[in-house]
mmCIF file of the C-alpha atoms, coordinates in Angstrom:
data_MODEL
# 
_entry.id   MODEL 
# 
loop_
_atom_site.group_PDB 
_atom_site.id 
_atom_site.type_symbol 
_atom_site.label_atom_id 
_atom_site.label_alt_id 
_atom_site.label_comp_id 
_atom_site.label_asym_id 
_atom_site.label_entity_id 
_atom_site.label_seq_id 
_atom_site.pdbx_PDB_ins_code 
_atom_site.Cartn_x 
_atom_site.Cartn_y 
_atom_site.Cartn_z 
_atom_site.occupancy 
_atom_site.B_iso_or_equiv 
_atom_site.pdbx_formal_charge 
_atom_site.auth_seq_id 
_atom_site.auth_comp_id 
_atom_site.auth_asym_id 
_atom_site.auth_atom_id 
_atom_site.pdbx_PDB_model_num 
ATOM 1   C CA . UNK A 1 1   ? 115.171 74.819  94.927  1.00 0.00 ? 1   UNK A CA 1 
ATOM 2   C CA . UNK A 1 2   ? 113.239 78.353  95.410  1.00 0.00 ? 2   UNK A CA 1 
ATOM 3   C CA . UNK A 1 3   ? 110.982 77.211  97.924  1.00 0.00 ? 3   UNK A CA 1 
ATOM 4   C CA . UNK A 1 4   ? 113.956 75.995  100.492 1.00 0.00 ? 4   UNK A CA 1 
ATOM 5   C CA . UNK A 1 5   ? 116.414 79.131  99.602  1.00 0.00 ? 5   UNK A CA 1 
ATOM 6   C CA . UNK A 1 6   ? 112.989 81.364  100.467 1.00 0.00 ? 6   UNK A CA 1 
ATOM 7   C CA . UNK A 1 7   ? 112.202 78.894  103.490 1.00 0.00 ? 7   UNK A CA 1 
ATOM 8   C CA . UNK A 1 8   ? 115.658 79.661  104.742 1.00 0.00 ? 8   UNK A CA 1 
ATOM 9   C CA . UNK A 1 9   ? 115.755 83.393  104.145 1.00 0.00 ? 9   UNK A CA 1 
ATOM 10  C CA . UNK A 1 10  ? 112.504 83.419  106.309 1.00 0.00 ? 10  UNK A CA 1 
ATOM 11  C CA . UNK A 1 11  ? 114.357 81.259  109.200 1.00 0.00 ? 11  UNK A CA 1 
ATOM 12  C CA . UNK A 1 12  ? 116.963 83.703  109.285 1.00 0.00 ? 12  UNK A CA 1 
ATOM 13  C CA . UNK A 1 13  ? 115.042 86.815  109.539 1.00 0.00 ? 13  UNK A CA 1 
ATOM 14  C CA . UNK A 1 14  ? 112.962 84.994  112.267 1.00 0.00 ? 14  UNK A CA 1 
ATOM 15  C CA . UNK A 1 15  ? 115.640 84.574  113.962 1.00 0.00 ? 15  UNK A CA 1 
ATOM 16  C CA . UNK A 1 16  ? 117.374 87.798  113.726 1.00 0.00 ? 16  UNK A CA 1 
ATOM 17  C CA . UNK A 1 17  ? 113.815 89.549  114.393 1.00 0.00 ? 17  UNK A CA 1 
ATOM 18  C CA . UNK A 1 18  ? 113.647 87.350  117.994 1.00 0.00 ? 18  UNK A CA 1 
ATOM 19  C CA . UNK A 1 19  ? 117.463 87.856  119.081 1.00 0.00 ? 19  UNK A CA 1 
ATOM 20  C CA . UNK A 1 20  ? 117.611 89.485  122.291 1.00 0.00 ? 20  UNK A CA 1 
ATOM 21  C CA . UNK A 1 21  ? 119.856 92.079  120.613 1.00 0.00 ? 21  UNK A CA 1 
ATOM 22  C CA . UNK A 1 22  ? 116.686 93.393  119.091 1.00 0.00 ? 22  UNK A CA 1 
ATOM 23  C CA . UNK A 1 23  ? 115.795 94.556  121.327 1.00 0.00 ? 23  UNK A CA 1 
ATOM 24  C CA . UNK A 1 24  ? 118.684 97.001  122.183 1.00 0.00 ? 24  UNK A CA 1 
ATOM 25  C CA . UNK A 1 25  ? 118.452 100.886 120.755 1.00 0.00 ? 25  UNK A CA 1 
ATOM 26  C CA . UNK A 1 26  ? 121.290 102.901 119.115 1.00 0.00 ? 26  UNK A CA 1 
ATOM 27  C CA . UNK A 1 27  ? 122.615 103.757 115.963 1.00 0.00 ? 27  UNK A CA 1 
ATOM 28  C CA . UNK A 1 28  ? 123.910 99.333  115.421 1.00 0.00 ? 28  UNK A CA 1 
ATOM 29  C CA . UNK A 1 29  ? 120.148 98.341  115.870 1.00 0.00 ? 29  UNK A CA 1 
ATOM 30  C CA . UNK A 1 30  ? 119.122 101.224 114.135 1.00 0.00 ? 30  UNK A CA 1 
ATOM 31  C CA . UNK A 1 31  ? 121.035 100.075 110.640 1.00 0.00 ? 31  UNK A CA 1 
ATOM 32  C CA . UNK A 1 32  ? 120.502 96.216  111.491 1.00 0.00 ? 32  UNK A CA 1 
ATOM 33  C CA . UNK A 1 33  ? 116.663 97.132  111.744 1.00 0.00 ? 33  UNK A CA 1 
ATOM 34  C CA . UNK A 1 34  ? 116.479 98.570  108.376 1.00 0.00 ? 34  UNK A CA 1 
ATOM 35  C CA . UNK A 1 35  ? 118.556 95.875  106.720 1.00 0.00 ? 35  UNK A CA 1 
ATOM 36  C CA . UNK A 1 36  ? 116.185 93.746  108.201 1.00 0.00 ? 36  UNK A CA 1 
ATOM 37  C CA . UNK A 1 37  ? 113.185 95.596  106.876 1.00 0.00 ? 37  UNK A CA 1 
ATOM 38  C CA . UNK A 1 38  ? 114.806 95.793  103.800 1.00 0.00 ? 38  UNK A CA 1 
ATOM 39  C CA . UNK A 1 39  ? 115.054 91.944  103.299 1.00 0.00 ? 39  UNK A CA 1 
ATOM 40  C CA . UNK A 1 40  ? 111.848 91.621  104.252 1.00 0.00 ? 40  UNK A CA 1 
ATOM 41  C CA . UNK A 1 41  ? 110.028 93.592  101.510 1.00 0.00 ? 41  UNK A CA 1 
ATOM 42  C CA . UNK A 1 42  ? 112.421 92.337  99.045  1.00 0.00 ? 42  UNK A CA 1 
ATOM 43  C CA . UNK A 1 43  ? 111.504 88.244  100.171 1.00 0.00 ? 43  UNK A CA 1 
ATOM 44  C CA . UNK A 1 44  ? 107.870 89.522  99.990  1.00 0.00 ? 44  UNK A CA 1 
ATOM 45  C CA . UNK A 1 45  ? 108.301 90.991  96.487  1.00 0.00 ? 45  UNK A CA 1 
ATOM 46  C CA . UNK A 1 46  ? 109.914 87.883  95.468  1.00 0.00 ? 46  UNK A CA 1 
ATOM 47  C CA . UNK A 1 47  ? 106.668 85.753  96.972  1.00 0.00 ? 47  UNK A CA 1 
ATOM 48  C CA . UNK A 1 48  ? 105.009 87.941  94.677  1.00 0.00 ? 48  UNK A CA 1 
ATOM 49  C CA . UNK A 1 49  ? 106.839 87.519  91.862  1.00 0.00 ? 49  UNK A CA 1 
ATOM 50  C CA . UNK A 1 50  ? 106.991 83.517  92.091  1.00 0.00 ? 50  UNK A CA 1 
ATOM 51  C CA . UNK A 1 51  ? 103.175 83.708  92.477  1.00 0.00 ? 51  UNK A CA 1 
ATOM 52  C CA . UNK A 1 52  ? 102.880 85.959  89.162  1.00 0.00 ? 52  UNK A CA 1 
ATOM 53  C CA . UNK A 1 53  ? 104.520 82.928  87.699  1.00 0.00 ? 53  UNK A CA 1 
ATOM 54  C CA . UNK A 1 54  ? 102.853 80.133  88.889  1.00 0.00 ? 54  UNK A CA 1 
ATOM 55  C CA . UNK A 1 55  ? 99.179  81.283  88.727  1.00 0.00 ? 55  UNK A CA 1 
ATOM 56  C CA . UNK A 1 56  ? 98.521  81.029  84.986  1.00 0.00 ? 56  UNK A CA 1 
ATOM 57  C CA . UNK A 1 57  ? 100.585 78.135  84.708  1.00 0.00 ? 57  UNK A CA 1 
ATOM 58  C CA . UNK A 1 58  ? 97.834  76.382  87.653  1.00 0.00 ? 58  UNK A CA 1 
ATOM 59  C CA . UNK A 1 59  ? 94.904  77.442  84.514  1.00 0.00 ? 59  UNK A CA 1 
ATOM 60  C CA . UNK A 1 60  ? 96.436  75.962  81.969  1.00 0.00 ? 60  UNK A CA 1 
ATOM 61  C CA . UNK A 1 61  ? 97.514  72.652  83.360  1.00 0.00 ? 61  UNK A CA 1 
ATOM 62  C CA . UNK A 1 62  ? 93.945  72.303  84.599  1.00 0.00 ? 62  UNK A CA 1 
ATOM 63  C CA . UNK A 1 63  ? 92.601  73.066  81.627  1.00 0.00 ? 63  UNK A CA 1 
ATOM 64  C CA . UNK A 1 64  ? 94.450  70.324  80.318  1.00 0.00 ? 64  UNK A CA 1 
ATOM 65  C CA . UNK A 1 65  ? 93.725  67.559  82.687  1.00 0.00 ? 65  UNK A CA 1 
ATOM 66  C CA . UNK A 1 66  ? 90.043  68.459  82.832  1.00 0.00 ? 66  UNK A CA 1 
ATOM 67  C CA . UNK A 1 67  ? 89.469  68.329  79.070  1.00 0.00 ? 67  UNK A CA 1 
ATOM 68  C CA . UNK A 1 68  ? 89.268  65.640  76.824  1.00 0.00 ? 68  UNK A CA 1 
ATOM 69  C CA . UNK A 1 69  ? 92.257  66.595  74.217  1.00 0.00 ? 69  UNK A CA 1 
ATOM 70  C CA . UNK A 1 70  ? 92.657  64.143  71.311  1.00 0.00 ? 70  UNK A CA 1 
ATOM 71  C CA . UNK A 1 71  ? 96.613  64.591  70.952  1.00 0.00 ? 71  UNK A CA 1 
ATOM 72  C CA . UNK A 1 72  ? 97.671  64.506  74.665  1.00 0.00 ? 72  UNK A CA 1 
ATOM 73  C CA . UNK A 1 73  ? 97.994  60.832  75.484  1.00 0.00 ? 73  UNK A CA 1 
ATOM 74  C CA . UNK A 1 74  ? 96.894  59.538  78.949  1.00 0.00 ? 74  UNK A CA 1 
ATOM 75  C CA . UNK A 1 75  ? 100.054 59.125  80.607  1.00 0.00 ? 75  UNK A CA 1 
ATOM 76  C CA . UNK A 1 76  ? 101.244 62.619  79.429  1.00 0.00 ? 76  UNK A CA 1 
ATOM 77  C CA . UNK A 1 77  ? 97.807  63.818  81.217  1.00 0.00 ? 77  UNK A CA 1 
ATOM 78  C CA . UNK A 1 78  ? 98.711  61.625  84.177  1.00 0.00 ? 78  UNK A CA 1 
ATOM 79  C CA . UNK A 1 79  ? 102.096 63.447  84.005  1.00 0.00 ? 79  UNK A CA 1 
ATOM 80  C CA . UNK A 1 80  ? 99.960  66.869  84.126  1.00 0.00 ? 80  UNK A CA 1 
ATOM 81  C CA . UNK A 1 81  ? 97.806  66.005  86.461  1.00 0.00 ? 81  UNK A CA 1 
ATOM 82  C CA . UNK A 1 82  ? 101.530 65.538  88.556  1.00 0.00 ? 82  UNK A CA 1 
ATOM 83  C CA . UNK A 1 83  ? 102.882 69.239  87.613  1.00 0.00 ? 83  UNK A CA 1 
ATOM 84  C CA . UNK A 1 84  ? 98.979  70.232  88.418  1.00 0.00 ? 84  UNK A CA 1 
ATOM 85  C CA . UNK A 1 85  ? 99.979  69.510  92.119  1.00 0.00 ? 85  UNK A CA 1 
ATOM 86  C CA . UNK A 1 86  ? 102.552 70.538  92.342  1.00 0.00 ? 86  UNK A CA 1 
ATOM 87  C CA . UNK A 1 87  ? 101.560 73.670  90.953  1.00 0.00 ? 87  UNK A CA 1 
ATOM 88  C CA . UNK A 1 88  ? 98.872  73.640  93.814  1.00 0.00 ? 88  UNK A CA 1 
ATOM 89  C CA . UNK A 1 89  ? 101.478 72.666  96.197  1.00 0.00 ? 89  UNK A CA 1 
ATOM 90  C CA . UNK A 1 90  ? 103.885 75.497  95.353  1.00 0.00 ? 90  UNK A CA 1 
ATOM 91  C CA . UNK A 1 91  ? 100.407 78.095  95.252  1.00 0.00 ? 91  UNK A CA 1 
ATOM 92  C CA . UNK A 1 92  ? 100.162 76.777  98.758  1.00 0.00 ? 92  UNK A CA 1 
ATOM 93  C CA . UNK A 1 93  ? 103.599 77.367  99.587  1.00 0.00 ? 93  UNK A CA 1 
ATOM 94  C CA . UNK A 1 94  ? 103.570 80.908  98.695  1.00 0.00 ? 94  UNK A CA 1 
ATOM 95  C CA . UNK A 1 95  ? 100.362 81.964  100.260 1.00 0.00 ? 95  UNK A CA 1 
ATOM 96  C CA . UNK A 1 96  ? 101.717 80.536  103.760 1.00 0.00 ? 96  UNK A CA 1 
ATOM 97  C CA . UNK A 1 97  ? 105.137 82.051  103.076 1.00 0.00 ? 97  UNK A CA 1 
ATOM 98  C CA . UNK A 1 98  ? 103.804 85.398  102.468 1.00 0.00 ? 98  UNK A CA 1 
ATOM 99  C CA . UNK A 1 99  ? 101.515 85.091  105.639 1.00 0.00 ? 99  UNK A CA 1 
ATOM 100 C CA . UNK A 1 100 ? 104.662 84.666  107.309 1.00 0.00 ? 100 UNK A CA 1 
ATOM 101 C CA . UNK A 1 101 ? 106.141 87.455  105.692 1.00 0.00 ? 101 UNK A CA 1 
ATOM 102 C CA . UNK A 1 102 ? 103.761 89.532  106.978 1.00 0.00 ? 102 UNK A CA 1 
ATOM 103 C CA . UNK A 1 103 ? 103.585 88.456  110.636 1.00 0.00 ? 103 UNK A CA 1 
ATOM 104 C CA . UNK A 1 104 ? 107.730 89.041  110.587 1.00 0.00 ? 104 UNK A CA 1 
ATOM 105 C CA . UNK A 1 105 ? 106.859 92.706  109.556 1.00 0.00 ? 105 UNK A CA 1 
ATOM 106 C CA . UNK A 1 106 ? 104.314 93.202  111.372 1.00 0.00 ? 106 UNK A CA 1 
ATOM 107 C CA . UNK A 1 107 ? 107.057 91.998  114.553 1.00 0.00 ? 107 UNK A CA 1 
ATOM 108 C CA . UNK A 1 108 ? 109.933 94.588  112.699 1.00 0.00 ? 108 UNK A CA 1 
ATOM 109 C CA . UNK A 1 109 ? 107.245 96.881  112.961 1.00 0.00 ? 109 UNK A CA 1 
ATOM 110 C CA . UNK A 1 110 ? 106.337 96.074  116.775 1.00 0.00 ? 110 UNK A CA 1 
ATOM 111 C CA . UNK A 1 111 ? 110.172 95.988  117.925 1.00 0.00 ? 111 UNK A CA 1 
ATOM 112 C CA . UNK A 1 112 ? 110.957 99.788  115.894 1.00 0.00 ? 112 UNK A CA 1 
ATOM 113 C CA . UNK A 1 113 ? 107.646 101.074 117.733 1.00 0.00 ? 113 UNK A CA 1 
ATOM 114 C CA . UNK A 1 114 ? 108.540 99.543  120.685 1.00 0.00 ? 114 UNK A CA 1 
ATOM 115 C CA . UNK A 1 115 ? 112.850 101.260 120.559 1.00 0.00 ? 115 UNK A CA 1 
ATOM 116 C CA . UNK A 1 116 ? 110.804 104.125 119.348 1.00 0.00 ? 116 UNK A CA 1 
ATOM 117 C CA . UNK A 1 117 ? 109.073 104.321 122.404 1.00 0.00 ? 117 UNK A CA 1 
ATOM 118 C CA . UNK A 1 118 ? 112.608 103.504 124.654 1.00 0.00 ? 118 UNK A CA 1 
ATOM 119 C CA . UNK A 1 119 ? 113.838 106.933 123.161 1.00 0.00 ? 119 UNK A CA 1 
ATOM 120 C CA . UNK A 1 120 ? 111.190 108.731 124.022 1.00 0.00 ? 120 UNK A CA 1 
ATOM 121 C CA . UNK A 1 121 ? 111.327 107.339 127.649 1.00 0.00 ? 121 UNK A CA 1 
ATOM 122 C CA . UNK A 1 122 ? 114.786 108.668 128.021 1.00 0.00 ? 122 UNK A CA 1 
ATOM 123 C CA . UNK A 1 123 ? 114.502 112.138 126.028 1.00 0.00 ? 123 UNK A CA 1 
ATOM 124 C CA . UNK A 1 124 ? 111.492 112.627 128.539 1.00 0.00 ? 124 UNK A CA 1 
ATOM 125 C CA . UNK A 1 125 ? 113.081 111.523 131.625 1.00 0.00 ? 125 UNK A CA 1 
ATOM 126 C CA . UNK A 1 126 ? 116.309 114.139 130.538 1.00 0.00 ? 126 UNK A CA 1 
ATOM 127 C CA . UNK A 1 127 ? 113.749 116.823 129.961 1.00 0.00 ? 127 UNK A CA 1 
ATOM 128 C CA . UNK A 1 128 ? 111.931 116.882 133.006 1.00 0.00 ? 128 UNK A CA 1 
ATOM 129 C CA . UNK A 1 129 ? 116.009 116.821 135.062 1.00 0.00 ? 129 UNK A CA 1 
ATOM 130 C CA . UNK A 1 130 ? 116.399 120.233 132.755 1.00 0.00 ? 130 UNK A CA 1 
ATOM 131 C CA . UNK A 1 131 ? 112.697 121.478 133.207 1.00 0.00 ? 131 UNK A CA 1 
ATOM 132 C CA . UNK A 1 132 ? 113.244 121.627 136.808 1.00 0.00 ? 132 UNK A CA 1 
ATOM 133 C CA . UNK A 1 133 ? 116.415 123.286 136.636 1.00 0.00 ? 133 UNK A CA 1 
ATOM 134 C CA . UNK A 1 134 ? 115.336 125.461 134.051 1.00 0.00 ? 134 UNK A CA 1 
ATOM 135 C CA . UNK A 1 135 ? 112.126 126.545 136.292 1.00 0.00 ? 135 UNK A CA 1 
ATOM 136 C CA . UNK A 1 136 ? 115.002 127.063 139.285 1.00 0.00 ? 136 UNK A CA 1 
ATOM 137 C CA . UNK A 1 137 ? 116.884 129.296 137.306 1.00 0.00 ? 137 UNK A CA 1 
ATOM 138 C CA . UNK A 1 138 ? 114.179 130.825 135.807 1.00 0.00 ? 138 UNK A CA 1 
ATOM 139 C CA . UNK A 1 139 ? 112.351 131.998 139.239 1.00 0.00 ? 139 UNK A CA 1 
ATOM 140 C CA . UNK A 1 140 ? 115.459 133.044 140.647 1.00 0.00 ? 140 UNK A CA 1 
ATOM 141 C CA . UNK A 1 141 ? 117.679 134.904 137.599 1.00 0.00 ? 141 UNK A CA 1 
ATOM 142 C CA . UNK A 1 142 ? 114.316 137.385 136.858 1.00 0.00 ? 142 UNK A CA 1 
ATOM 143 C CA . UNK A 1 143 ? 115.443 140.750 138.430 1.00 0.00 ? 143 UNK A CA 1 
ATOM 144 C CA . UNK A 1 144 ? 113.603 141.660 141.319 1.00 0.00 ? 144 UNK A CA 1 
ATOM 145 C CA . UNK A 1 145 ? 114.755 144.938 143.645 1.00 0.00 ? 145 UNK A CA 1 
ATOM 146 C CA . UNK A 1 146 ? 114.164 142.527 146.771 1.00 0.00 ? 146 UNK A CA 1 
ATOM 147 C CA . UNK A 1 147 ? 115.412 139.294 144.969 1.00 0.00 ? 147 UNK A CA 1 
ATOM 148 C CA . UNK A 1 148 ? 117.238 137.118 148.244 1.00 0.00 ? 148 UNK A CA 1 
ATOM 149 C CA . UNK A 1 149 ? 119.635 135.728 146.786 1.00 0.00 ? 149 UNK A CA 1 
ATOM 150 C CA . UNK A 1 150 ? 121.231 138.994 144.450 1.00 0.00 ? 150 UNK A CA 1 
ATOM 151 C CA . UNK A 1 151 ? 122.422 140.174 147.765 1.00 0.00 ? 151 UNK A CA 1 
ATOM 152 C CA . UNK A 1 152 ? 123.829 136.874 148.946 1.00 0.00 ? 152 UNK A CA 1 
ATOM 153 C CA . UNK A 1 153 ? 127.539 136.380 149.090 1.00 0.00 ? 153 UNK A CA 1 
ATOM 154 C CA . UNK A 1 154 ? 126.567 132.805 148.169 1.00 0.00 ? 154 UNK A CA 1 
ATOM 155 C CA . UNK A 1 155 ? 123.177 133.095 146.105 1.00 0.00 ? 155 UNK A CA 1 
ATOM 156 C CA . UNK A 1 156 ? 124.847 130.636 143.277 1.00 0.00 ? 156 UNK A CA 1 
ATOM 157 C CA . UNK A 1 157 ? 125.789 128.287 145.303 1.00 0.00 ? 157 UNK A CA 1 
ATOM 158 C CA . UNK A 1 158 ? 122.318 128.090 147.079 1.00 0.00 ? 158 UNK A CA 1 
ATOM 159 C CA . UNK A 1 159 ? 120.887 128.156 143.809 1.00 0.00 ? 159 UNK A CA 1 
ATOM 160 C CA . UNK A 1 160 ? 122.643 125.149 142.179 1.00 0.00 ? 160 UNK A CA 1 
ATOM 161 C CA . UNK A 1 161 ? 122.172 123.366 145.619 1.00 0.00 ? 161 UNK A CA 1 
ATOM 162 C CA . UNK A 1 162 ? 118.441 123.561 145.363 1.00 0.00 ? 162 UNK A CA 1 
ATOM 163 C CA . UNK A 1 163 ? 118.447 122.600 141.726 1.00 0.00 ? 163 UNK A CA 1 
ATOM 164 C CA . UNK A 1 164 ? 120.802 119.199 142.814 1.00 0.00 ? 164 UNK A CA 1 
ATOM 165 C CA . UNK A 1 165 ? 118.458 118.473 145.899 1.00 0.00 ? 165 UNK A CA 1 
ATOM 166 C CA . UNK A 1 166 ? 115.585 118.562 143.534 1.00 0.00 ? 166 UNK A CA 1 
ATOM 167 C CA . UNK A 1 167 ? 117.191 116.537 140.697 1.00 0.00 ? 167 UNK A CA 1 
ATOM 168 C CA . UNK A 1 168 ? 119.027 114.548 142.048 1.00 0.00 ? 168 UNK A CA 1 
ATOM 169 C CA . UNK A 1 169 ? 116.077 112.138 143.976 1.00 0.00 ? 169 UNK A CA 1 
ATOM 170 C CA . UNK A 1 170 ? 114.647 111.960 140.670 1.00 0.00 ? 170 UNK A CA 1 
ATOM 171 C CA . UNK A 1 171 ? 117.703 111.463 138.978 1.00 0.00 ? 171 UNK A CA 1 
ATOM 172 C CA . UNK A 1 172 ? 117.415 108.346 141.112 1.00 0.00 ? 172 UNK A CA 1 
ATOM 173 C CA . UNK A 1 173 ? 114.408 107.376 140.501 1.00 0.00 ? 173 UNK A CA 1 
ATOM 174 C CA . UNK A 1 174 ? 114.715 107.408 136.752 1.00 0.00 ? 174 UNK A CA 1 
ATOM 175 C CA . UNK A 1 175 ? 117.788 105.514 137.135 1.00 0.00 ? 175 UNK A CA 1 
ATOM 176 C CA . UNK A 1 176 ? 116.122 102.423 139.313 1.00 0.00 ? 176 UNK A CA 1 
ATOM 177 C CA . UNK A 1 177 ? 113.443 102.404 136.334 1.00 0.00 ? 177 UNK A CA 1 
ATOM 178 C CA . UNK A 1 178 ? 116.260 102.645 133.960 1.00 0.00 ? 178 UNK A CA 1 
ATOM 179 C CA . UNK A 1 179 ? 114.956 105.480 132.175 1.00 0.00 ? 179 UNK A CA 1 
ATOM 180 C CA . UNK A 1 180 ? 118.096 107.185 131.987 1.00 0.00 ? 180 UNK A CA 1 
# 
């Protein structure tokens, strides 16, 4: 039946969307997310569809069981007034079906925005370890008549010390906050 292959198809994303592995970033999660996205707009197009279908039919079975037709016998009315529900029923069954379509986007959505955001941790966290040794390098490679460290046997190596003793605590600290 539709309903229960739809039904289904809505479990599974559901639980694909709220797998801890959705939560992971990368290229995997990255293709997995779209797939997922993917089947998700096509489930909601076929909600759609099925409700194209179903809506007239709901008009004209009610028009039939409301009206008073001289060649539709009573138990074939009693029989419509059966496919009326379960016209109603299956009207129902869409509307909540594409509610839940939308709350799984909505969470697809959520997660990308929130790996999205993961990224930008990390690029930010690298580019503030290169800003600083940038800014070191910067300061000290501009040439100055009294620079210190042009006349220094070991100006590099004080150079790329001072640019580790700076990093490196905050190498740390990104690393406790797992950042990098």
């Amino acid at each position: 039946m539709v309903t229960t292959d739809v039904d289904d198809e809505l479990d599974d994303c559901e639980e694909l969307l709220l797998d801890d592995t959705a939560q992971s970033t990368g290229r995997a999660a990255a293709r997995e997310s779209r797939r997922q996205s993917l089947k998700l707009f096509a489930l909601g197009k076929a909600l759609i569809r099925f409700r194209r279908s179903a809506l007239p039919l709901r008009d004209v079975v009610s028009t039939i069981v409301r009206q008073e037709i001289p060649f539709i016998d009573k138990t074939v009315r009693l029989h419509f007034q059966d496919v009326a529900d379960h016209i109603l029923r299956i009207n129902d069954f869409v509307e909540s079906q594409r509610d839940v379509v939308t709350g799984l986007r909505d969470a697809e959505l959520a997660l990308t925005s929130n790996r999205l955001s993961l990224v930008q941790q990390k690029i930010a966290a690298w580019g503030s370890l290169f800003l600083i040794a940038t800014l070191i390098t910067g300061v000290l490679g501009m040439n100055f008549r009294d620079q210190p460290d042009l006349s220094w046997g070991s100006g590099f190596l004080v150079t790329a010390s001072l640019i580790l003793i700076i990093c490196t605590p905050l190498y740390i600290f990104f690393r406790r906050r797992e950042w990098v």
